[in-house]
Amino acid sequence: MLSLSLSCILLRFARQSHGYCNSSLLLPQQFLHDGSNQRTDKYGGSIQNRCRFPLEVLDAVQAGWKEGVGASSPLVGNVTLRLSPFSSFNGMSDSNEMELYRYFISRLNEYRPAFLHLIEARVPNFSVVQNFAELFEGVVIGAAGFNPESADKLIQRGAKAHPKQEFVVSFGRNFISNPDLPLRVLLRAPITHYDRSTFYTFDKAGYTDQQSLTEQQVNINVEHFRRHFHGKPEIQKEIDELVHILRV
C-alpha cells in the first residue's frame, strides 16, 4: 500500500497546463440545475436539454484550446471540467441531482476531457467521488475537505473498487498554511491547520508567514522511514528521490 501512495505523490501535486472549463457554481451549472434553469427552449426542461449548454461550452473550449496550442501539441488534450454536485451555494438546487449528474458525467466520456474534477459536497455520509467516479472513463480528481489521511483512504478505496481507473486528490486550503505540503504528506509530518479568518485579506498573515519544515525535521522523518523499511532498499531509494525532488 505504501508504494502505491508514494507513486501517487508526484501525480497528486503535478502541475499541468490545461484549458479549464469551470462549471462549478457558474453559468454552466446554472443551466444544469432545474432550480435555476427555467427556460422553455432547447436548453431547458429535460435533463438532456439542460446538459446541452455545458456540453457545448466544453466542446467550444476544447476547439479553442486545440487551435491555441496546435493540433500536434502534446497539450492538445489538456482540457478539463470541474463540477460541484449537491452544492447549494447561491441557492443552487435540483429536483433530482443524482439522475442529473449520472447522465451528465456519462456524457462527458464522448468528449474525453483530460480528467474530471469533482468537489465533495457538504452532505453527511455521502461522497461525490465514490458515487459518480465510476461513470467517468478517465482520471478523477476529488477535492474539498481532504487531509492526507482521508485522501490516501479515498485513493486506496478507488484502486480496489475500480482498479482500471486513476484517482487523485487535490488540496487547496492546506497549501495556504503549509508551503511544503507535498513534502509533509510524503514524510507523514504534521500539517499546520489553516486560519480561516485570514482568508480574503490583504496582508501576509495566513499567506506568506507560514513556516516550512526545518532541515532537522526533514532529516528526522526521513530517518524514521529508513528504519521502518530497513532491508528494503528499493523503497528507501524511492523515498530519498522524492524527498530530493520535493525539497528543490
XYZ file of C-alpha atoms in Angstrom:
248
model
C 0.000 0.000 0.000
C 2.811 2.418 0.786
C 4.430 2.064 -2.617
C 1.089 2.946 -4.225
C 0.828 6.023 -2.026
C 4.386 7.076 -2.807
C 3.911 6.667 -6.529
C 0.834 8.883 -6.332
C 2.658 11.732 -4.565
C 4.004 13.355 -7.710
C 0.761 12.813 -9.590
C -1.231 14.457 -6.824
C 0.899 17.566 -6.846
C 1.824 17.707 -10.525
C 1.296 20.982 -12.284
C -0.392 20.751 -15.649
C -1.003 23.306 -18.395
C -4.620 22.965 -19.413
C -7.788 24.680 -20.507
C -10.240 24.773 -17.630
C -13.988 24.645 -18.149
C -15.284 25.514 -14.681
C -18.929 24.530 -14.330
C -18.666 24.817 -10.568
C -21.229 27.378 -9.356
C -21.015 29.393 -12.584
C -23.205 29.756 -15.666
C -22.875 26.168 -16.975
C -24.009 24.774 -13.623
C -26.933 27.204 -13.552
C -28.067 25.655 -16.819
C -27.725 22.149 -15.362
C -29.981 22.699 -12.348
C -33.753 22.967 -12.695
C -33.776 25.227 -9.635
C -32.159 27.957 -11.710
C -32.836 26.933 -15.308
C -36.428 27.956 -16.078
C -36.015 28.048 -19.860
C -38.616 26.518 -22.158
C -36.433 26.217 -25.277
C -33.952 23.507 -26.233
C -31.714 24.498 -23.287
C -34.334 23.939 -20.589
C -36.817 21.407 -19.309
C -35.472 17.855 -19.521
C -32.120 16.753 -18.127
C -30.896 16.207 -21.680
C -31.794 19.771 -22.636
C -30.270 21.294 -19.507
C -26.999 19.482 -20.196
C -26.848 20.858 -23.733
C -25.252 24.240 -22.937
C -22.472 22.940 -20.613
C -21.545 20.312 -23.197
C -21.485 22.938 -25.948
C -19.215 25.081 -23.769
C -16.870 22.142 -23.225
C -16.808 21.422 -26.950
C -16.022 25.074 -27.709
C -13.248 25.246 -25.095
C -11.677 22.097 -26.500
C -11.784 23.535 -30.017
C -10.306 26.852 -28.876
C -7.570 25.127 -26.873
C -6.675 22.922 -29.836
C -6.392 25.968 -32.073
C -4.316 27.799 -29.467
C -1.742 25.096 -28.692
C -1.778 23.442 -32.095
C -3.274 20.125 -33.163
C 0.099 18.374 -32.915
C 0.914 19.694 -29.434
C 1.206 17.134 -26.600
C -1.033 19.519 -24.616
C -3.898 19.323 -27.084
C -5.986 17.049 -24.848
C -5.472 19.072 -21.674
C -8.980 20.444 -21.236
C -10.816 19.522 -18.095
C -14.065 20.088 -16.247
C -14.873 20.888 -12.633
C -18.248 20.027 -11.085
C -19.852 20.606 -7.691
C -22.772 18.176 -7.350
C -25.166 18.892 -4.488
C -23.746 22.346 -3.880
C -26.343 24.775 -2.580
C -24.113 27.834 -2.932
C -26.020 30.922 -4.135
C -29.285 28.996 -3.940
C -28.345 26.235 -6.402
C -30.704 23.241 -6.350
C -32.102 20.435 -8.465
C -35.078 18.163 -8.006
C -33.129 15.034 -9.000
C -29.421 15.714 -8.631
C -28.357 12.066 -8.713
C -30.013 11.398 -12.061
C -28.793 14.742 -13.440
C -25.123 14.149 -12.682
C -25.167 10.485 -13.583
C -26.392 11.455 -17.032
C -24.072 14.460 -17.429
C -20.908 12.675 -16.284
C -21.679 9.722 -18.543
C -22.000 12.132 -21.486
C -18.567 13.596 -20.722
C -16.963 10.382 -21.975
C -17.904 11.428 -25.524
C -15.627 14.483 -25.144
C -12.751 12.772 -23.317
C -11.614 15.655 -21.081
C -8.142 15.285 -19.540
C -9.707 14.490 -16.183
C -12.842 15.178 -14.158
C -12.503 17.412 -11.097
C -15.255 16.674 -8.540
C -15.881 18.858 -5.482
C -17.117 16.928 -2.471
C -20.476 18.097 -1.150
C -21.146 19.055 2.448
C -23.681 16.263 2.786
C -23.426 13.848 5.754
C -22.415 10.276 4.897
C -22.209 10.978 1.169
C -19.181 11.043 -1.118
C -19.459 12.685 -4.524
C -16.335 10.928 -5.785
C -17.441 7.482 -4.663
C -20.922 7.900 -6.158
C -20.008 9.392 -9.521
C -16.390 8.479 -10.340
C -17.246 5.084 -11.797
C -19.275 6.760 -14.550
C -16.259 8.581 -15.950
C -13.774 6.752 -18.165
C -10.695 8.652 -17.107
C -8.784 10.248 -14.248
C -10.955 11.581 -11.416
C -9.738 14.264 -9.023
C -11.511 14.722 -5.712
C -11.325 17.987 -3.787
C -12.688 19.850 -0.750
C -12.075 18.997 2.874
C -9.440 16.306 2.412
C -6.450 15.808 4.667
C -3.560 13.473 3.774
C -5.119 10.544 5.648
C -8.592 10.830 4.104
C -7.034 11.435 0.680
C -4.981 8.263 0.947
C -8.067 6.269 2.010
C -10.025 7.550 -0.976
C -7.246 6.582 -3.382
C -6.859 3.144 -1.797
C -10.630 2.507 -1.916
C -10.789 3.654 -5.508
C -7.883 1.423 -6.506
C -9.657 -1.607 -5.003
C -13.133 -0.856 -6.329
C -12.058 0.372 -9.773
C -8.541 -0.946 -10.487
C -8.513 0.386 -14.056
C -9.333 3.942 -13.012
C -6.966 6.575 -11.626
C -7.938 8.583 -8.552
C -6.190 11.778 -7.456
C -6.860 14.178 -4.588
C -6.177 17.906 -4.749
C -5.529 20.229 -1.837
C -6.296 23.931 -1.594
C -6.648 25.450 1.858
C -3.926 23.284 3.382
C -1.449 24.704 0.875
C -2.001 28.162 2.367
C -0.732 27.093 5.781
C 1.815 24.552 4.519
C 4.069 25.872 1.747
C 5.826 22.485 1.682
C 2.634 20.421 1.799
C 3.773 17.720 -0.710
C 6.870 17.058 1.388
C 4.828 16.906 4.594
C 2.421 14.414 3.025
C 5.273 12.209 1.875
C 7.012 12.250 5.266
C 3.794 11.950 7.286
C 4.806 15.190 9.003
C 2.248 17.265 10.973
C 0.016 19.522 8.904
C -0.377 23.105 10.126
C -4.077 23.964 10.224
C -5.134 26.990 8.198
C -6.659 30.085 9.793
C -9.938 30.788 8.016
C -10.118 34.296 9.491
C -7.155 35.278 7.270
C -8.855 34.220 4.030
C -9.511 37.019 1.530
C -7.472 39.572 3.451
C -4.729 41.846 2.175
C -1.611 41.265 4.229
C 0.845 38.436 4.805
C -0.951 36.922 7.835
C -2.003 33.394 6.951
C -0.422 33.523 3.497
C 3.320 34.135 3.485
C 4.104 33.877 7.197
C 3.807 30.084 7.395
C 6.951 28.060 8.038
C 8.287 25.105 6.103
C 9.815 22.080 7.806
C 13.316 22.708 9.090
C 16.273 20.716 7.822
C 16.362 18.867 11.132
C 12.652 17.969 10.975
C 13.051 16.633 7.441
C 16.077 14.527 8.399
C 14.307 13.087 11.471
C 11.316 11.997 9.396
C 13.481 10.562 6.630
C 15.475 8.578 9.176
C 12.241 7.207 10.628
C 11.272 5.860 7.194
C 14.708 4.355 6.688
C 14.446 2.434 9.962
C 10.908 1.347 9.195
C 11.907 -0.014 5.788
C 15.237 -1.475 6.799
C 16.143 -4.241 4.384
C 14.005 -2.751 1.586
C 16.483 -0.604 -0.353
C 14.130 -0.049 -3.286
C 11.600 1.738 -1.033
C 14.346 3.675 0.742
C 15.674 4.824 -2.634
C 12.207 5.899 -3.752
C 11.737 7.940 -0.581
C 15.125 9.621 -0.937
C 14.437 10.513 -4.568
C 11.016 12.001 -3.781
C 12.377 13.986 -0.843
C 15.088 15.413 -3.096
C 12.521 16.423 -5.742
C 10.090 17.975 -3.268
C 12.760 19.983 -1.457
C 14.012 21.694 -4.613
